[in-house]
Amino acid sequence: MSSARYRIVALPGDGTGPEVIREGRKVLDALAENGPAPWTVDERPGGAQYYLQTGKELDPETLTAAKDADALLLGAVGWPGASLPNGDIAGAALVLGMRQNLDLYANVRPCKLYPGVLHRIGKEYKTVWPSELVDMVIIRENTEGLYTPARGRLRRAEDTEVAIDTRVITRKGAERVIRYAFELATRRTRGAPEDGVKRVTCVDKSNVLEGCRFFRETFDRVAKDYPAIEKDYALVDAFTQWLVRNPEHYNVVVSTNMMGDIITDLASVLQGGMGFAAGGNIGDHHAMFEPVHGSAPKYAGKNQVNPFATFAAVEMMLRWLGERKSDPALLRQADRLGTAVATTIAAGTARTYDQGGHVSTSEAGDVVAAAVRAVAA
Ligand code: IPM
Ligand code: MN
């Protein structure tokens, strides 16, 4: 019998997913040295490549294990040419399926720029946004919107005549994710970099879409419970330019599912690219943490991709679990990892190809594991 208190289920998935999860586990091991590990990591196969081999995206027991786990850590899914009979990406069961089955309604994506990170603009690597200007969290609704299965095609004989995706915005779905955003703004010690103001920005297209009008009305209703937090609005198209031009204005941002999907990839550029972007899929009873990037098939097996997004995902996972279980030891481990990551980035000693460097995925993991050992437990 293991003395570990927490069970983590890891789903490495496809492509470079297993490579970054290996490094995530390496830093978890480094954190747990010199004492009994407070967690076990139960790694399960699944994804598009598994689907091609076995005809299923994951084993039925994996869903049960996920429901019993204290937290989940996902790598990435997707493989060229692998799709389900309905046309969805094979491996969706690990991402969209878990979000739905575990009711992980808030997709929480911090966008923070660490000193030492370079931006790739054109072919050059340089600092574009000063690090003190970028420190926000974008929250994407994660269970409805355009991602509901309310879609279909009208086929006549061999031809598709009509394809329809219906966007569903419910009172419950909008309200709980917006409340999550206001609670987070309340808890976060810092406000927006620009002025220190605690602010929640509602990003929508309420000048055109009915669902967005309902989302914004819900935002206004929920905001009444949080008089100390500033309400802010942005239409999604305008938001994309303000985000890039004035990132310092944003503190917490909340949006619907598909819009949140798009704006978080854009926002990742502010933090150095998808190689640094991590997210938590969080519900009331379960949570799954992941690097936001995909499986990058072109780099699979090359030991080249940036594992820092996974380190950030591991840090978020330890923090979420520590808060949930009121376990100060876990919170200290999250802080330790955060410090190790920040020092390594500042030192510029683990730059992978996306940062113009030559450090491999596993070497970056070694450097961060060593940095973890150097931070007092
Ligand atoms: C994400 C991804 C997923 C999504 C894909 C892999 C289904 O892009 O997590 O942002 O669309 O939500
Ligand atoms: Mn996405």
GROMACS .gro file of C-alpha atoms and ligand atoms in nm, residues 109 140 147 261-262 264-265 274 292, ligand 2:
model
   10
  109ARG     CA    1  -0.598   2.997  -1.896
  140ARG     CA    2  -1.341   3.018  -2.135
  147TYR     CA    3  -1.923   2.292  -2.874
  261ASP     CA    4  -1.070   2.902  -2.766
  262ILE     CA    5  -0.959   3.156  -3.025
  264THR     CA    6  -0.647   3.224  -2.574
  265ASP     CA    7  -0.430   3.107  -2.863
  274MET     CA    8   0.191   2.813  -2.703
  292VAL     CA    9  -0.291   2.437  -2.425
  379MN      MN   10  -0.774   2.557  -2.873
   0.00000   0.00000   0.00000
